Amino acid sequence: MTANIDADIQNLPLAKAINLGLRQAMADNSKVLLMGEDIGQLGGVFRVTEGLQAEFGEGRVLDTPLAESGIIGSAIGLAMRGYRPVCEIQFDGFIFPGFDQITSQLAKLTNRYLGSQTFPVVIRVPYGGHIGAVEHHQESPEAYFAHSAGLRLVSPSTPNDGYWMIQEAIASNDPVMFFEPKSRYWPKGEVNFRSSSASLHSARVARTGSDVTVVGHGAMVAMLLQAAEVAETEGTSIEVIDLRSLSPIDYETILTSVRKTGRLIVAQEAPENASVGSQIAATIGERAFYSLEAPVIRVSGYDTPFPPAKLESQYLPDADRILEAVDRALAY
């Protein structure tokens, strides 16, 4: 069964693209279920699941109690019975009541069963800042899960990736953490319904350049592209890489770029300490030491709790902070 899509290529916001990806996955496989708080009649607080309960019924799009641990625990049981549950965590900071189920159980169960039992659970997590909210609603907790062996972790930055990556995540037999940059839910971009442009865990060169490589994921990719446009007017050529996958990380794409430019900036909204960006900096330092003309520089959120909304522009990396790091790298 194929969901009805009017044209092969459409200009859509990320939220609608993920909605259509979920719809296609549910049409393709009757074992795909959606679970979460207010995802049914309301369609979720960001309307990502809008219309799916009306189309597929209350038996496949389940409104759950406000109990993240119960949502994940129920999904684990459903996966053991052959279902492919897709859980929505309403906001990034709400995931921690389910943290024990995810890291102590879901991440370890396939290994515990010596691979004889699979756990194809997808956990969707709207994350990141730029929406003017407060702590627990604008956080970037991805490093906690990238650190947990047994989980795959991806984050689309474009509507096209949102449509294809959610279907690839649902098709995976491993648990997948699917981090959705909520500030990118509304800007539109082209979605090609014929084919995916890349595999689930490959990075993407979003803009070619020759002087400095900048790497990021989720909402940070748009900021990196903005910085690259400004740098071009000043005579600096920046190559932008969209990570797409945080576990595993496609290091070969980063290494190929760094061997060309000799410089690397890693940008993220998350705090810097013990972060995904820190892991990339360490790995590239080990594997491309003789290609580097400057130390790998990280541009991150600060190592503090997420601030009140009025201060988020001070906390989150912007194009100026990225360009300042580029200048430092070029000064070596």
mmCIF file with all atom_site columns, N, CA, C and O in Angstrom, residues 182-225:
data_model
loop_
_atom_site.group_PDB
_atom_site.id
_atom_site.type_symbol
_atom_site.label_atom_id
_atom_site.label_alt_id
_atom_site.label_comp_id
_atom_site.label_asym_id
_atom_site.label_entity_id
_atom_site.label_seq_id
_atom_site.pdbx_PDB_ins_code
_atom_site.Cartn_x
_atom_site.Cartn_y
_atom_site.Cartn_z
_atom_site.occupancy
_atom_site.B_iso_or_equiv
_atom_site.pdbx_formal_charge
_atom_site.auth_seq_id
_atom_site.auth_comp_id
_atom_site.auth_asym_id
_atom_site.auth_atom_id
_atom_site.pdbx_PDB_model_num
ATOM 1   N N  . LYS A 1 182 ? 13.377 21.189 16.518 1.00 0.00 ? 182 LYS A N  1
ATOM 2   C CA . LYS A 1 182 ? 12.029 21.792 16.482 1.00 0.00 ? 182 LYS A CA 1
ATOM 3   C C  . LYS A 1 182 ? 12.023 23.171 15.821 1.00 0.00 ? 182 LYS A C  1
ATOM 4   O O  . LYS A 1 182 ? 11.024 23.565 15.239 1.00 0.00 ? 182 LYS A O  1
ATOM 5   N N  . SER A 1 183 ? 13.146 23.892 15.851 1.00 0.00 ? 183 SER A N  1
ATOM 6   C CA . SER A 1 183 ? 13.163 25.202 15.192 1.00 0.00 ? 183 SER A CA 1
ATOM 7   C C  . SER A 1 183 ? 13.146 25.077 13.673 1.00 0.00 ? 183 SER A C  1
ATOM 8   O O  . SER A 1 183 ? 12.921 26.061 12.964 1.00 0.00 ? 183 SER A O  1
ATOM 9   N N  . ARG A 1 184 ? 13.370 23.863 13.166 1.00 0.00 ? 184 ARG A N  1
ATOM 10  C CA . ARG A 1 184 ? 13.336 23.637 11.715 1.00 0.00 ? 184 ARG A CA 1
ATOM 11  C C  . ARG A 1 184 ? 12.026 22.991 11.272 1.00 0.00 ? 184 ARG A C  1
ATOM 12  O O  . ARG A 1 184 ? 11.900 22.584 10.111 1.00 0.00 ? 184 ARG A O  1
ATOM 13  N N  . TYR A 1 185 ? 11.052 22.867 12.184 1.00 0.00 ? 185 TYR A N  1
ATOM 14  C CA . TYR A 1 185 ? 9.779  22.250 11.831 1.00 0.00 ? 185 TYR A CA 1
ATOM 15  C C  . TYR A 1 185 ? 9.036  23.048 10.753 1.00 0.00 ? 185 TYR A C  1
ATOM 16  O O  . TYR A 1 185 ? 8.318  22.480 9.945  1.00 0.00 ? 185 TYR A O  1
ATOM 17  N N  . TRP A 1 186 ? 9.199  24.368 10.732 1.00 0.00 ? 186 TRP A N  1
ATOM 18  C CA . TRP A 1 186 ? 8.336  25.204 9.901  1.00 0.00 ? 186 TRP A CA 1
ATOM 19  C C  . TRP A 1 186 ? 8.953  25.687 8.579  1.00 0.00 ? 186 TRP A C  1
ATOM 20  O O  . TRP A 1 186 ? 8.220  25.844 7.609  1.00 0.00 ? 186 TRP A O  1
ATOM 21  N N  . PRO A 1 187 ? 10.268 25.968 8.483  1.00 0.00 ? 187 PRO A N  1
ATOM 22  C CA . PRO A 1 187 ? 10.816 26.384 7.173  1.00 0.00 ? 187 PRO A CA 1
ATOM 23  C C  . PRO A 1 187 ? 10.635 25.285 6.123  1.00 0.00 ? 187 PRO A C  1
ATOM 24  O O  . PRO A 1 187 ? 10.840 24.104 6.400  1.00 0.00 ? 187 PRO A O  1
ATOM 25  N N  . LYS A 1 188 ? 10.265 25.688 4.930  1.00 0.00 ? 188 LYS A N  1
ATOM 26  C CA . LYS A 1 188 ? 10.007 24.704 3.878  1.00 0.00 ? 188 LYS A CA 1
ATOM 27  C C  . LYS A 1 188 ? 11.280 24.345 3.098  1.00 0.00 ? 188 LYS A C  1
ATOM 28  O O  . LYS A 1 188 ? 12.219 25.115 3.015  1.00 0.00 ? 188 LYS A O  1
ATOM 29  N N  . GLY A 1 189 ? 11.265 23.155 2.538  1.00 0.00 ? 189 GLY A N  1
ATOM 30  C CA . GLY A 1 189 ? 12.353 22.688 1.687  1.00 0.00 ? 189 GLY A CA 1
ATOM 31  C C  . GLY A 1 189 ? 11.826 21.614 0.747  1.00 0.00 ? 189 GLY A C  1
ATOM 32  O O  . GLY A 1 189 ? 10.734 21.058 0.953  1.00 0.00 ? 189 GLY A O  1
ATOM 33  N N  . GLU A 1 190 ? 12.599 21.314 -0.258 1.00 0.00 ? 190 GLU A N  1
ATOM 34  C CA . GLU A 1 190 ? 12.164 20.360 -1.281 1.00 0.00 ? 190 GLU A CA 1
ATOM 35  C C  . GLU A 1 190 ? 12.216 18.921 -0.752 1.00 0.00 ? 190 GLU A C  1
ATOM 36  O O  . GLU A 1 190 ? 13.202 18.518 -0.127 1.00 0.00 ? 190 GLU A O  1
ATOM 37  N N  . VAL A 1 191 ? 11.144 18.181 -1.019 1.00 0.00 ? 191 VAL A N  1
ATOM 38  C CA . VAL A 1 191 ? 11.107 16.749 -0.681 1.00 0.00 ? 191 VAL A CA 1
ATOM 39  C C  . VAL A 1 191 ? 10.923 15.964 -1.981 1.00 0.00 ? 191 VAL A C  1
ATOM 40  O O  . VAL A 1 191 ? 9.955  16.174 -2.716 1.00 0.00 ? 191 VAL A O  1
ATOM 41  N N  . ASN A 1 192 ? 11.863 15.073 -2.239 1.00 0.00 ? 192 ASN A N  1
ATOM 42  C CA . ASN A 1 192 ? 11.799 14.207 -3.419 1.00 0.00 ? 192 ASN A CA 1
ATOM 43  C C  . ASN A 1 192 ? 11.239 12.856 -2.988 1.00 0.00 ? 192 ASN A C  1
ATOM 44  O O  . ASN A 1 192 ? 11.908 12.095 -2.285 1.00 0.00 ? 192 ASN A O  1
ATOM 45  N N  . PHE A 1 193 ? 10.018 12.563 -3.395 1.00 0.00 ? 193 PHE A N  1
ATOM 46  C CA . PHE A 1 193 ? 9.357  11.342 -2.954 1.00 0.00 ? 193 PHE A CA 1
ATOM 47  C C  . PHE A 1 193 ? 9.790  10.109 -3.751 1.00 0.00 ? 193 PHE A C  1
ATOM 48  O O  . PHE A 1 193 ? 9.372  8.994  -3.436 1.00 0.00 ? 193 PHE A O  1
ATOM 49  N N  . ARG A 1 194 ? 10.638 10.302 -4.753 1.00 0.00 ? 194 ARG A N  1
ATOM 50  C CA . ARG A 1 194 ? 11.067 9.161  -5.567 1.00 0.00 ? 194 ARG A CA 1
ATOM 51  C C  . ARG A 1 194 ? 12.145 8.344  -4.864 1.00 0.00 ? 194 ARG A C  1
ATOM 52  O O  . ARG A 1 194 ? 12.131 7.117  -4.902 1.00 0.00 ? 194 ARG A O  1
ATOM 53  N N  . SER A 1 195 ? 13.117 9.032  -4.276 1.00 0.00 ? 195 SER A N  1
ATOM 54  C CA . SER A 1 195 ? 14.229 8.293  -3.678 1.00 0.00 ? 195 SER A CA 1
ATOM 55  C C  . SER A 1 195 ? 14.927 9.149  -2.635 1.00 0.00 ? 195 SER A C  1
ATOM 56  O O  . SER A 1 195 ? 14.888 10.380 -2.687 1.00 0.00 ? 195 SER A O  1
ATOM 57  N N  . SER A 1 196 ? 15.578 8.457  -1.691 1.00 0.00 ? 196 SER A N  1
ATOM 58  C CA . SER A 1 196 ? 16.383 9.142  -0.679 1.00 0.00 ? 196 SER A CA 1
ATOM 59  C C  . SER A 1 196 ? 17.714 9.564  -1.295 1.00 0.00 ? 196 SER A C  1
ATOM 60  O O  . SER A 1 196 ? 18.246 8.907  -2.188 1.00 0.00 ? 196 SER A O  1
ATOM 61  N N  . SER A 1 197 ? 18.271 10.680 -0.798 1.00 0.00 ? 197 SER A N  1
ATOM 62  C CA . SER A 1 197 ? 19.553 11.140 -1.342 1.00 0.00 ? 197 SER A CA 1
ATOM 63  C C  . SER A 1 197 ? 20.737 10.503 -0.639 1.00 0.00 ? 197 SER A C  1
ATOM 64  O O  . SER A 1 197 ? 21.865 10.576 -1.129 1.00 0.00 ? 197 SER A O  1
ATOM 65  N N  . ALA A 1 198 ? 20.530 9.875  0.512  1.00 0.00 ? 198 ALA A N  1
ATOM 66  C CA . ALA A 1 198 ? 21.651 9.294  1.268  1.00 0.00 ? 198 ALA A CA 1
ATOM 67  C C  . ALA A 1 198 ? 21.117 8.226  2.200  1.00 0.00 ? 198 ALA A C  1
ATOM 68  O O  . ALA A 1 198 ? 19.933 8.221  2.555  1.00 0.00 ? 198 ALA A O  1
ATOM 69  N N  . SER A 1 199 ? 21.995 7.320  2.624  1.00 0.00 ? 199 SER A N  1
ATOM 70  C CA . SER A 1 199 ? 21.593 6.288  3.573  1.00 0.00 ? 199 SER A CA 1
ATOM 71  C C  . SER A 1 199 ? 21.474 6.889  4.975  1.00 0.00 ? 199 SER A C  1
ATOM 72  O O  . SER A 1 199 ? 21.970 7.989  5.250  1.00 0.00 ? 199 SER A O  1
ATOM 73  N N  . LEU A 1 200 ? 20.832 6.145  5.880  1.00 0.00 ? 200 LEU A N  1
ATOM 74  C CA . LEU A 1 200 ? 20.474 6.684  7.186  1.00 0.00 ? 200 LEU A CA 1
ATOM 75  C C  . LEU A 1 200 ? 21.672 7.212  7.968  1.00 0.00 ? 200 LEU A C  1
ATOM 76  O O  . LEU A 1 200 ? 21.572 8.231  8.641  1.00 0.00 ? 200 LEU A O  1
ATOM 77  N N  . HIS A 1 201 ? 22.806 6.531  7.900  1.00 0.00 ? 201 HIS A N  1
ATOM 78  C CA . HIS A 1 201 ? 23.935 6.883  8.755  1.00 0.00 ? 201 HIS A CA 1
ATOM 79  C C  . HIS A 1 201 ? 25.078 7.567  8.017  1.00 0.00 ? 201 HIS A C  1
ATOM 80  O O  . HIS A 1 201 ? 26.204 7.624  8.519  1.00 0.00 ? 201 HIS A O  1
ATOM 81  N N  . SER A 1 202 ? 24.825 8.090  6.830  1.00 0.00 ? 202 SER A N  1
ATOM 82  C CA . SER A 1 202 ? 25.879 8.810  6.112  1.00 0.00 ? 202 SER A CA 1
ATOM 83  C C  . SER A 1 202 ? 25.744 10.309 6.332  1.00 0.00 ? 202 SER A C  1
ATOM 84  O O  . SER A 1 202 ? 24.647 10.845 6.431  1.00 0.00 ? 202 SER A O  1
ATOM 85  N N  . ALA A 1 203 ? 26.904 10.996 6.419  1.00 0.00 ? 203 ALA A N  1
ATOM 86  C CA . ALA A 1 203 ? 26.909 12.449 6.495  1.00 0.00 ? 203 ALA A CA 1
ATOM 87  C C  . ALA A 1 203 ? 26.730 13.023 5.091  1.00 0.00 ? 203 ALA A C  1
ATOM 88  O O  . ALA A 1 203 ? 26.890 12.315 4.090  1.00 0.00 ? 203 ALA A O  1
ATOM 89  N N  . ARG A 1 204 ? 26.402 14.325 5.020  1.00 0.00 ? 204 ARG A N  1
ATOM 90  C CA . ARG A 1 204 ? 26.140 14.966 3.725  1.00 0.00 ? 204 ARG A CA 1
ATOM 91  C C  . ARG A 1 204 ? 26.948 16.254 3.633  1.00 0.00 ? 204 ARG A C  1
ATOM 92  O O  . ARG A 1 204 ? 26.944 17.057 4.583  1.00 0.00 ? 204 ARG A O  1
ATOM 93  N N  . VAL A 1 205 ? 27.652 16.428 2.518  1.00 0.00 ? 205 VAL A N  1
ATOM 94  C CA . VAL A 1 205 ? 28.315 17.717 2.278  1.00 0.00 ? 205 VAL A CA 1
ATOM 95  C C  . VAL A 1 205 ? 27.243 18.681 1.770  1.00 0.00 ? 205 VAL A C  1
ATOM 96  O O  . VAL A 1 205 ? 26.765 18.581 0.648  1.00 0.00 ? 205 VAL A O  1
ATOM 97  N N  . ALA A 1 206 ? 26.849 19.629 2.639  1.00 0.00 ? 206 ALA A N  1
ATOM 98  C CA . ALA A 1 206 ? 25.762 20.554 2.307  1.00 0.00 ? 206 ALA A CA 1
ATOM 99  C C  . ALA A 1 206 ? 26.251 21.733 1.473  1.00 0.00 ? 206 ALA A C  1
ATOM 100 O O  . ALA A 1 206 ? 25.459 22.388 0.795  1.00 0.00 ? 206 ALA A O  1
ATOM 101 N N  . ARG A 1 207 ? 27.543 22.026 1.543  1.00 0.00 ? 207 ARG A N  1
ATOM 102 C CA . ARG A 1 207 ? 28.141 23.111 0.748  1.00 0.00 ? 207 ARG A CA 1
ATOM 103 C C  . ARG A 1 207 ? 29.625 22.807 0.628  1.00 0.00 ? 207 ARG A C  1
ATOM 104 O O  . ARG A 1 207 ? 30.288 22.505 1.620  1.00 0.00 ? 207 ARG A O  1
ATOM 105 N N  . THR A 1 208 ? 30.148 22.875 -0.561 1.00 0.00 ? 208 THR A N  1
ATOM 106 C CA . THR A 1 208 ? 31.569 22.599 -0.752 1.00 0.00 ? 208 THR A CA 1
ATOM 107 C C  . THR A 1 208 ? 32.397 23.861 -0.479 1.00 0.00 ? 208 THR A C  1
ATOM 108 O O  . THR A 1 208 ? 31.932 24.982 -0.667 1.00 0.00 ? 208 THR A O  1
ATOM 109 N N  . GLY A 1 209 ? 33.633 23.650 -0.036 1.00 0.00 ? 209 GLY A N  1
ATOM 110 C CA . GLY A 1 209 ? 34.549 24.753 0.254  1.00 0.00 ? 209 GLY A CA 1
ATOM 111 C C  . GLY A 1 209 ? 35.967 24.255 0.337  1.00 0.00 ? 209 GLY A C  1
ATOM 112 O O  . GLY A 1 209 ? 36.215 23.039 0.250  1.00 0.00 ? 209 GLY A O  1
ATOM 113 N N  . SER A 1 210 ? 36.916 25.149 0.527  1.00 0.00 ? 210 SER A N  1
ATOM 114 C CA . SER A 1 210 ? 38.322 24.750 0.458  1.00 0.00 ? 210 SER A CA 1
ATOM 115 C C  . SER A 1 210 ? 39.178 25.243 1.616  1.00 0.00 ? 210 SER A C  1
ATOM 116 O O  . SER A 1 210 ? 40.289 24.749 1.813  1.00 0.00 ? 210 SER A O  1
ATOM 117 N N  . ASP A 1 211 ? 38.704 26.215 2.414  1.00 0.00 ? 211 ASP A N  1
ATOM 118 C CA . ASP A 1 211 ? 39.559 26.801 3.455  1.00 0.00 ? 211 ASP A CA 1
ATOM 119 C C  . ASP A 1 211 ? 39.333 26.191 4.838  1.00 0.00 ? 211 ASP A C  1
ATOM 120 O O  . ASP A 1 211 ? 40.285 25.967 5.588  1.00 0.00 ? 211 ASP A O  1
ATOM 121 N N  . VAL A 1 212 ? 38.092 25.975 5.208  1.00 0.00 ? 212 VAL A N  1
ATOM 122 C CA . VAL A 1 212 ? 37.732 25.478 6.543  1.00 0.00 ? 212 VAL A CA 1
ATOM 123 C C  . VAL A 1 212 ? 36.535 24.529 6.401  1.00 0.00 ? 212 VAL A C  1
ATOM 124 O O  . VAL A 1 212 ? 35.630 24.785 5.607  1.00 0.00 ? 212 VAL A O  1
ATOM 125 N N  . THR A 1 213 ? 36.559 23.442 7.195  1.00 0.00 ? 213 THR A N  1
ATOM 126 C CA . THR A 1 213 ? 35.396 22.551 7.286  1.00 0.00 ? 213 THR A CA 1
ATOM 127 C C  . THR A 1 213 ? 34.613 22.874 8.548  1.00 0.00 ? 213 THR A C  1
ATOM 128 O O  . THR A 1 213 ? 35.212 23.013 9.619  1.00 0.00 ? 213 THR A O  1
ATOM 129 N N  . VAL A 1 214 ? 33.298 23.036 8.428  1.00 0.00 ? 214 VAL A N  1
ATOM 130 C CA . VAL A 1 214 ? 32.447 23.193 9.614  1.00 0.00 ? 214 VAL A CA 1
ATOM 131 C C  . VAL A 1 214 ? 31.446 22.049 9.620  1.00 0.00 ? 214 VAL A C  1
ATOM 132 O O  . VAL A 1 214 ? 30.888 21.684 8.583  1.00 0.00 ? 214 VAL A O  1
ATOM 133 N N  . VAL A 1 215 ? 31.227 21.467 10.800 1.00 0.00 ? 215 VAL A N  1
ATOM 134 C CA . VAL A 1 215 ? 30.371 20.286 10.944 1.00 0.00 ? 215 VAL A CA 1
ATOM 135 C C  . VAL A 1 215 ? 29.296 20.567 11.997 1.00 0.00 ? 215 VAL A C  1
ATOM 136 O O  . VAL A 1 215 ? 29.588 21.152 13.042 1.00 0.00 ? 215 VAL A O  1
ATOM 137 N N  . GLY A 1 216 ? 28.074 20.148 11.721 1.00 0.00 ? 216 GLY A N  1
ATOM 138 C CA . GLY A 1 216 ? 27.005 20.284 12.707 1.00 0.00 ? 216 GLY A CA 1
ATOM 139 C C  . GLY A 1 216 ? 25.864 19.353 12.372 1.00 0.00 ? 216 GLY A C  1
ATOM 140 O O  . GLY A 1 216 ? 25.914 18.612 11.387 1.00 0.00 ? 216 GLY A O  1
ATOM 141 N N  . HIS A 1 217 ? 24.823 19.409 13.214 1.00 0.00 ? 217 HIS A N  1
ATOM 142 C CA . HIS A 1 217 ? 23.653 18.565 12.962 1.00 0.00 ? 217 HIS A CA 1
ATOM 143 C C  . HIS A 1 217 ? 22.386 19.316 13.349 1.00 0.00 ? 217 HIS A C  1
ATOM 144 O O  . HIS A 1 217 ? 22.416 20.312 14.081 1.00 0.00 ? 217 HIS A O  1
ATOM 145 N N  . GLY A 1 218 ? 21.265 18.858 12.834 1.00 0.00 ? 218 GLY A N  1
ATOM 146 C CA . GLY A 1 218 ? 19.977 19.457 13.177 1.00 0.00 ? 218 GLY A CA 1
ATOM 147 C C  . GLY A 1 218 ? 19.904 20.921 12.779 1.00 0.00 ? 218 GLY A C  1
ATOM 148 O O  . GLY A 1 218 ? 20.298 21.327 11.686 1.00 0.00 ? 218 GLY A O  1
ATOM 149 N N  . ALA A 1 219 ? 19.397 21.755 13.693 1.00 0.00 ? 219 ALA A N  1
ATOM 150 C CA . ALA A 1 219 ? 19.206 23.177 13.395 1.00 0.00 ? 219 ALA A CA 1
ATOM 151 C C  . ALA A 1 219 ? 20.522 23.903 13.141 1.00 0.00 ? 219 ALA A C  1
ATOM 152 O O  . ALA A 1 219 ? 20.544 24.945 12.483 1.00 0.00 ? 219 ALA A O  1
ATOM 153 N N  . MET A 1 220 ? 21.608 23.354 13.663 1.00 0.00 ? 220 MET A N  1
ATOM 154 C CA . MET A 1 220 ? 22.890 24.037 13.484 1.00 0.00 ? 220 MET A CA 1
ATOM 155 C C  . MET A 1 220 ? 23.328 24.080 12.028 1.00 0.00 ? 220 MET A C  1
ATOM 156 O O  . MET A 1 220 ? 24.081 24.979 11.616 1.00 0.00 ? 220 MET A O  1
ATOM 157 N N  . VAL A 1 221 ? 22.855 23.169 11.215 1.00 0.00 ? 221 VAL A N  1
ATOM 158 C CA . VAL A 1 221 ? 23.279 23.135 9.801  1.00 0.00 ? 221 VAL A CA 1
ATOM 159 C C  . VAL A 1 221 ? 22.851 24.420 9.090  1.00 0.00 ? 221 VAL A C  1
ATOM 160 O O  . VAL A 1 221 ? 23.638 25.011 8.322  1.00 0.00 ? 221 VAL A O  1
ATOM 161 N N  . ALA A 1 222 ? 21.637 24.893 9.328  1.00 0.00 ? 222 ALA A N  1
ATOM 162 C CA . ALA A 1 222 ? 21.188 26.145 8.708  1.00 0.00 ? 222 ALA A CA 1
ATOM 163 C C  . ALA A 1 222 ? 22.064 27.309 9.150  1.00 0.00 ? 222 ALA A C  1
ATOM 164 O O  . ALA A 1 222 ? 22.380 28.211 8.354  1.00 0.00 ? 222 ALA A O  1
ATOM 165 N N  . MET A 1 223 ? 22.466 27.300 10.423 1.00 0.00 ? 223 MET A N  1
ATOM 166 C CA . MET A 1 223 ? 23.336 28.366 10.932 1.00 0.00 ? 223 MET A CA 1
ATOM 167 C C  . MET A 1 223 ? 24.712 28.299 10.269 1.00 0.00 ? 223 MET A C  1
ATOM 168 O O  . MET A 1 223 ? 25.316 29.333 9.933  1.00 0.00 ? 223 MET A O  1
ATOM 169 N N  . LEU A 1 224 ? 25.230 27.103 10.066 1.00 0.00 ? 224 LEU A N  1
ATOM 170 C CA . LEU A 1 224 ? 26.532 26.945 9.414  1.00 0.00 ? 224 LEU A CA 1
ATOM 171 C C  . LEU A 1 224 ? 26.475 27.431 7.964  1.00 0.00 ? 224 LEU A C  1
ATOM 172 O O  . LEU A 1 224 ? 27.419 28.069 7.481  1.00 0.00 ? 224 LEU A O  1
ATOM 173 N N  . LEU A 1 225 ? 25.384 27.136 7.282  1.00 0.00 ? 225 LEU A N  1
ATOM 174 C CA . LEU A 1 225 ? 25.244 27.599 5.895  1.00 0.00 ? 225 LEU A CA 1
ATOM 175 C C  . LEU A 1 225 ? 25.157 29.121 5.843  1.00 0.00 ? 225 LEU A C  1
ATOM 176 O O  . LEU A 1 225 ? 25.714 29.762 4.941  1.00 0.00 ? 225 LEU A O  1
#
